[in-house]
PDB file of C-alpha atoms in Angstrom:
ATOM      1  CA  MET A   1      40.531  24.919  16.068  1.00 82.00           C
ATOM      2  CA  ASN A   2      39.929  26.016  12.546  1.00 89.00           C
ATOM      3  CA  ALA A   3      36.635  27.614  13.596  1.00 91.00           C
ATOM      4  CA  VAL A   4      38.363  29.776  16.225  1.00 88.00           C
ATOM      5  CA  LEU A   5      41.052  30.874  13.755  1.00 90.00           C
ATOM      6  CA  THR A   6      38.389  31.852  11.187  1.00 91.00           C
ATOM      7  CA  TYR A   7      36.479  33.864  13.855  1.00 90.00           C
ATOM      8  CA  TRP A   8      39.682  35.643  14.783  1.00 90.00           C
ATOM      9  CA  GLN A   9      40.395  36.578  11.201  1.00 91.00           C
ATOM     10  CA  ARG A  10      36.872  37.944  10.618  1.00 92.00           C
ATOM     11  CA  LYS A  11      37.452  40.436  13.436  1.00 92.00           C
ATOM     12  CA  SER A  12      38.841  43.985  12.719  1.00 94.00           C
ATOM     13  CA  ALA A  13      42.332  44.939  14.262  1.00 93.00           C
ATOM     14  CA  GLN A  14      40.597  47.073  16.816  1.00 95.00           C
ATOM     15  CA  GLU A  15      38.340  44.099  17.924  1.00 94.00           C
ATOM     16  CA  GLN A  16      41.345  41.740  17.991  1.00 93.00           C
ATOM     17  CA  THR A  17      43.121  44.319  20.287  1.00 95.00           C
ATOM     18  CA  ILE A  18      40.020  44.589  22.630  1.00 95.00           C
ATOM     19  CA  LEU A  19      39.790  40.705  22.861  1.00 93.00           C
ATOM     20  CA  LEU A  20      43.564  40.356  23.455  1.00 95.00           C
ATOM     21  CA  VAL A  21      43.440  42.999  26.419  1.00 96.00           C
ATOM     22  CA  ALA A  22      40.245  41.124  27.732  1.00 96.00           C
ATOM     23  CA  ALA A  23      41.964  37.808  27.619  1.00 95.00           C
ATOM     24  CA  LEU A  24      44.995  39.071  29.305  1.00 96.00           C
ATOM     25  CA  ALA A  25      42.855  40.762  32.031  1.00 96.00           C
ATOM     26  CA  ALA A  26      41.068  37.391  32.502  1.00 96.00           C
ATOM     27  CA  VAL A  27      44.339  35.583  32.849  1.00 96.00           C
ATOM     28  CA  VAL A  28      45.747  38.078  35.253  1.00 95.00           C
ATOM     29  CA  MET A  29      42.367  37.862  37.461  1.00 96.00           C
ATOM     30  CA  LEU A  30      42.443  34.025  37.316  1.00 95.00           C
ATOM     31  CA  GLY A  31      46.117  33.979  38.335  1.00 93.00           C
ATOM     32  CA  TRP A  32      45.492  36.248  41.213  1.00 93.00           C
ATOM     33  CA  LEU A  33      42.151  34.450  42.379  1.00 94.00           C
ATOM     34  CA  LEU A  34      43.607  30.885  42.026  1.00 94.00           C
ATOM     35  CA  VAL A  35      47.337  31.230  42.825  1.00 93.00           C
ATOM     36  CA  ALA A  36      48.481  34.583  44.427  1.00 93.00           C
ATOM     37  CA  SER A  37      45.511  35.085  46.846  1.00 94.00           C
ATOM     38  CA  PRO A  38      45.602  31.570  48.313  1.00 94.00           C
ATOM     39  CA  LEU A  39      49.335  31.840  48.761  1.00 94.00           C
ATOM     40  CA  LEU A  40      49.116  35.172  50.686  1.00 94.00           C
ATOM     41  CA  SER A  41      46.213  33.841  52.750  1.00 94.00           C
ATOM     42  CA  TRP A  42      48.328  30.760  53.665  1.00 95.00           C
ATOM     43  CA  ARG A  43      51.355  32.931  54.526  1.00 95.00           C
ATOM     44  CA  ASP A  44      49.204  35.048  56.901  1.00 95.00           C
ATOM     45  CA  ASP A  45      47.722  31.951  58.514  1.00 96.00           C
ATOM     46  CA  ALA A  46      51.310  30.626  58.973  1.00 96.00           C
ATOM     47  CA  ARG A  47      52.329  33.923  60.538  1.00 96.00           C
ATOM     48  CA  SER A  48      49.424  33.957  62.909  1.00 95.00           C
ATOM     49  CA  ALA A  49      50.089  30.344  63.996  1.00 95.00           C
ATOM     50  CA  TYR A  50      53.819  31.033  64.436  1.00 95.00           C
ATOM     51  CA  ARG A  51      52.934  34.103  66.694  1.00 95.00           C
ATOM     52  CA  GLN A  52      50.686  31.834  68.785  1.00 93.00           C
ATOM     53  CA  SER A  53      53.422  29.188  69.156  1.00 93.00           C
ATOM     54  CA  ALA A  54      55.894  31.714  70.045  1.00 92.00           C
ATOM     55  CA  ALA A  55      53.593  33.139  72.716  1.00 90.00           C
ATOM     56  CA  SER A  56      52.925  29.696  74.060  1.00 88.00           C
ATOM     57  CA  HIS A  57      56.540  28.803  74.103  1.00 88.00           C
ATOM     58  CA  ASP A  58      57.327  32.071  76.017  1.00 87.00           C
ATOM     59  CA  GLU A  59      54.556  31.249  78.525  1.00 86.00           C
ATOM     60  CA  ILE A  60      55.874  27.798  78.985  1.00 88.00           C
ATOM     61  CA  MET A  61      59.419  28.940  79.440  1.00 85.00           C
ATOM     62  CA  ALA A  62      58.285  31.449  82.058  1.00 82.00           C
ATOM     63  CA  GLY A  63      56.572  28.602  83.976  1.00 81.00           C
ATOM     64  CA  ILE A  64      59.442  26.529  83.775  1.00 80.00           C
ATOM     65  CA  ALA A  65      61.587  29.265  85.219  1.00 78.00           C
ATOM     66  CA  ARG A  66      59.211  29.895  88.050  1.00 77.00           C
ATOM     67  CA  TYR A  67      59.094  26.082  88.747  1.00 70.00           C
ATOM     68  CA  GLN A  68      62.874  25.976  88.737  1.00 72.00           C
ATOM     69  CA  ALA A  69      63.059  29.054  91.017  1.00 71.00           C
ATOM     70  CA  VAL A  70      60.606  27.338  93.465  1.00 68.00           C
ATOM     71  CA  GLN A  71      62.548  24.123  93.434  1.00 60.00           C
ATOM     72  CA  GLY A  72      65.783  25.917  93.734  1.00 57.00           C
ATOM     73  CA  ASN A  73      64.865  27.672  96.862  1.00 53.00           C
ATOM     74  CA  GLY A  74      64.857  24.437  99.004  1.00 49.00           C
ATOM     75  CA  ALA A  75      66.920  22.282  96.906  1.00 44.00           C
ATOM     76  CA  THR A  76      69.588  21.706  99.589  1.00 42.00           C
ATOM     77  CA  SER A  77      67.212  21.520 102.570  1.00 45.00           C
ATOM     78  CA  ARG A  78      67.737  19.084 105.315  1.00 46.00           C
ATOM     79  CA  THR A  79      64.728  16.992 104.492  1.00 45.00           C
ATOM     80  CA  GLU A  80      65.850  16.246 100.904  1.00 47.00           C
ATOM     81  CA  GLU A  81      69.288  15.081 102.242  1.00 50.00           C
ATOM     82  CA  GLU A  82      67.471  12.612 104.671  1.00 67.00           C
ATOM     83  CA  SER A  83      66.227   9.294 103.443  1.00 82.00           C
ATOM     84  CA  VAL A  84      62.644   8.655 103.132  1.00 86.00           C
ATOM     85  CA  ARG A  85      62.882   6.030 105.853  1.00 89.00           C
ATOM     86  CA  SER A  86      64.281   8.360 108.457  1.00 89.00           C
ATOM     87  CA  VAL A  87      61.838  11.087 107.574  1.00 89.00           C
ATOM     88  CA  VAL A  88      58.934   8.761 107.747  1.00 91.00           C
ATOM     89  CA  ALA A  89      60.041   7.316 110.997  1.00 92.00           C
ATOM     90  CA  GLY A  90      60.762  10.511 112.643  1.00 92.00           C
ATOM     91  CA  ALA A  91      57.487  12.237 111.687  1.00 92.00           C
ATOM     92  CA  ALA A  92      55.608   8.937 112.923  1.00 93.00           C
ATOM     93  CA  SER A  93      57.503   9.159 116.271  1.00 92.00           C
ATOM     94  CA  ARG A  94      56.427  12.869 116.683  1.00 93.00           C
ATOM     95  CA  SER A  95      52.870  12.053 115.764  1.00 91.00           C
ATOM     96  CA  GLY A  96      52.742   9.115 118.139  1.00 92.00           C
ATOM     97  CA  LEU A  97      52.144   6.445 115.585  1.00 93.00           C
ATOM     98  CA  VAL A  98      53.775   3.138 115.912  1.00 93.00           C
ATOM     99  CA  LEU A  99      54.963   1.695 112.688  1.00 94.00           C
ATOM    100  CA  SER A 100      54.621  -2.158 112.727  1.00 93.00           C
ATOM    101  CA  ARG A 101      56.746  -2.841 109.687  1.00 94.00           C
ATOM    102  CA  VAL A 102      58.816  -0.733 107.204  1.00 93.00           C
ATOM    103  CA  LEU A 103      60.047  -2.204 103.934  1.00 92.00           C
ATOM    104  CA  PRO A 104      61.839  -0.259 101.256  1.00 90.00           C
ATOM    105  CA  ASP A 105      61.445  -1.328  97.633  1.00 87.00           C
ATOM    106  CA  GLU A 106      63.948  -1.251  94.742  1.00 86.00           C
ATOM    107  CA  ALA A 107      62.622   2.061  93.441  1.00 83.00           C
ATOM    108  CA  GLY A 108      63.396   3.962  96.622  1.00 83.00           C
ATOM    109  CA  ARG A 109      59.912   3.930  98.014  1.00 90.00           C
ATOM    110  CA  LEU A 110      58.854   2.824 101.392  1.00 92.00           C
ATOM    111  CA  ASN A 111      56.087   0.317 102.343  1.00 95.00           C
ATOM    112  CA  VAL A 112      54.814   1.004 105.760  1.00 95.00           C
ATOM    113  CA  TRP A 113      52.391  -1.090 107.829  1.00 96.00           C
ATOM    114  CA  ILE A 114      50.446   0.323 110.776  1.00 94.00           C
ATOM    115  CA  ASP A 115      48.439  -2.115 112.928  1.00 92.00           C
ATOM    116  CA  SER A 116      46.484   0.462 114.953  1.00 91.00           C
ATOM    117  CA  ALA A 117      46.204   4.166 114.773  1.00 91.00           C
ATOM    118  CA  ASP A 118      43.508   6.856 115.178  1.00 89.00           C
ATOM    119  CA  ALA A 119      42.381   7.761 111.803  1.00 87.00           C
ATOM    120  CA  PRO A 120      42.755  11.532 112.304  1.00 88.00           C
ATOM    121  CA  VAL A 121      46.267  11.101 113.588  1.00 90.00           C
ATOM    122  CA  LEU A 122      47.152   8.931 110.707  1.00 91.00           C
ATOM    123  CA  ILE A 123      45.730  11.399 108.185  1.00 90.00           C
ATOM    124  CA  GLY A 124      47.512  14.360 109.933  1.00 91.00           C
ATOM    125  CA  TRP A 125      50.730  12.383 109.665  1.00 92.00           C
ATOM    126  CA  LEU A 126      50.409  11.883 106.007  1.00 92.00           C
ATOM    127  CA  GLU A 127      49.629  15.597 105.525  1.00 91.00           C
ATOM    128  CA  THR A 128      52.609  16.470 107.365  1.00 90.00           C
ATOM    129  CA  LEU A 129      54.797  14.039 105.415  1.00 90.00           C
ATOM    130  CA  SER A 130      53.479  15.644 102.150  1.00 88.00           C
ATOM    131  CA  ARG A 131      53.421  19.367 103.260  1.00 87.00           C
ATOM    132  CA  ASP A 132      56.816  19.556 105.218  1.00 86.00           C
ATOM    133  CA  HIS A 133      58.926  16.790 103.785  1.00 87.00           C
ATOM    134  CA  GLY A 134      57.738  16.219 100.210  1.00 87.00           C
ATOM    135  CA  VAL A 135      56.877  12.635 100.858  1.00 90.00           C
ATOM    136  CA  ILE A 136      53.766  11.506  98.945  1.00 90.00           C
ATOM    137  CA  VAL A 137      51.312   8.680  99.215  1.00 92.00           C
ATOM    138  CA  VAL A 138      51.680   6.409  96.102  1.00 92.00           C
ATOM    139  CA  ARG A 139      49.035   3.815  97.283  1.00 92.00           C
ATOM    140  CA  ALA A 140      47.279   3.251 100.507  1.00 92.00           C
ATOM    141  CA  SER A 141      45.016   0.546 101.894  1.00 92.00           C
ATOM    142  CA  MET A 142      43.156   1.187 105.116  1.00 90.00           C
ATOM    143  CA  GLU A 143      40.569  -0.838 106.931  1.00 91.00           C
ATOM    144  CA  ARG A 144      38.514   0.147 110.078  1.00 87.00           C
ATOM    145  CA  ALA A 145      39.552  -1.618 113.382  1.00 80.00           C
ATOM    146  CA  GLU A 146      37.640  -0.680 116.520  1.00 80.00           C
ATOM    147  CA  GLY A 147      36.063   2.878 116.925  1.00 76.00           C
ATOM    148  CA  SER A 148      38.256   5.525 115.133  1.00 77.00           C
ATOM    149  CA  GLN A 149      41.168   2.970 114.936  1.00 88.00           C
ATOM    150  CA  VAL A 150      42.437   1.865 111.477  1.00 91.00           C
ATOM    151  CA  ARG A 151      44.939  -0.571 110.161  1.00 92.00           C
ATOM    152  CA  ALA A 152      46.901   0.547 107.008  1.00 93.00           C
ATOM    153  CA  GLN A 153      49.424  -0.395 104.501  1.00 95.00           C
ATOM    154  CA  ILE A 154      50.894   2.647 102.732  1.00 94.00           C
ATOM    155  CA  LEU A 155      53.440   3.069  99.901  1.00 94.00           C
ATOM    156  CA  LEU A 156      55.384   6.339 100.297  1.00 93.00           C
ATOM    157  CA  ALA A 157      57.773   8.092  98.018  1.00 90.00           C
ATOM    158  CA  ARG A 158      59.476  11.449  97.611  1.00 87.00           C
ATOM    159  CA  GLY A 159      57.412  13.896  95.506  1.00 75.00           C
ATOM    160  CA  GLY A 160      59.702  13.824  92.391  1.00 62.00           C
ATOM    161  CA  GLU A 161      60.197  10.005  92.411  1.00 56.00           C
TER     162      GLU A 161
END
């Protein structure tokens, strides 16, 4: 420290002023490069991330509104008021299928057994249940009987359950 003080005292007043101004400029530049610039960059990145999140939120909210509008259009339709059991039985009867056994479970789903049915008729019946009545296949087990005949055990439920 003594060597620095001796060096400083040997300099003229004009040189000391120049060195002080240079040191002050160096401190300001280091402050800008090491503190202010990273903080401003971080702020800009945070703004950009916020704008992206806000845009995603708006898009999600618009999707939810569209979904609710679609759901609201048929919310009180006759098929939603009917039980899954009556919808399944009615559609099976109209398709010409004979349900061997029907067993509801505690979750409101319906286990259906069919001993013999034409495969295309069975698939058409399942499509009709899904498309027209909102009843979906949760699980299905089918095995070929004779020709195009199949035996099936199917677990059905309302689309939102």
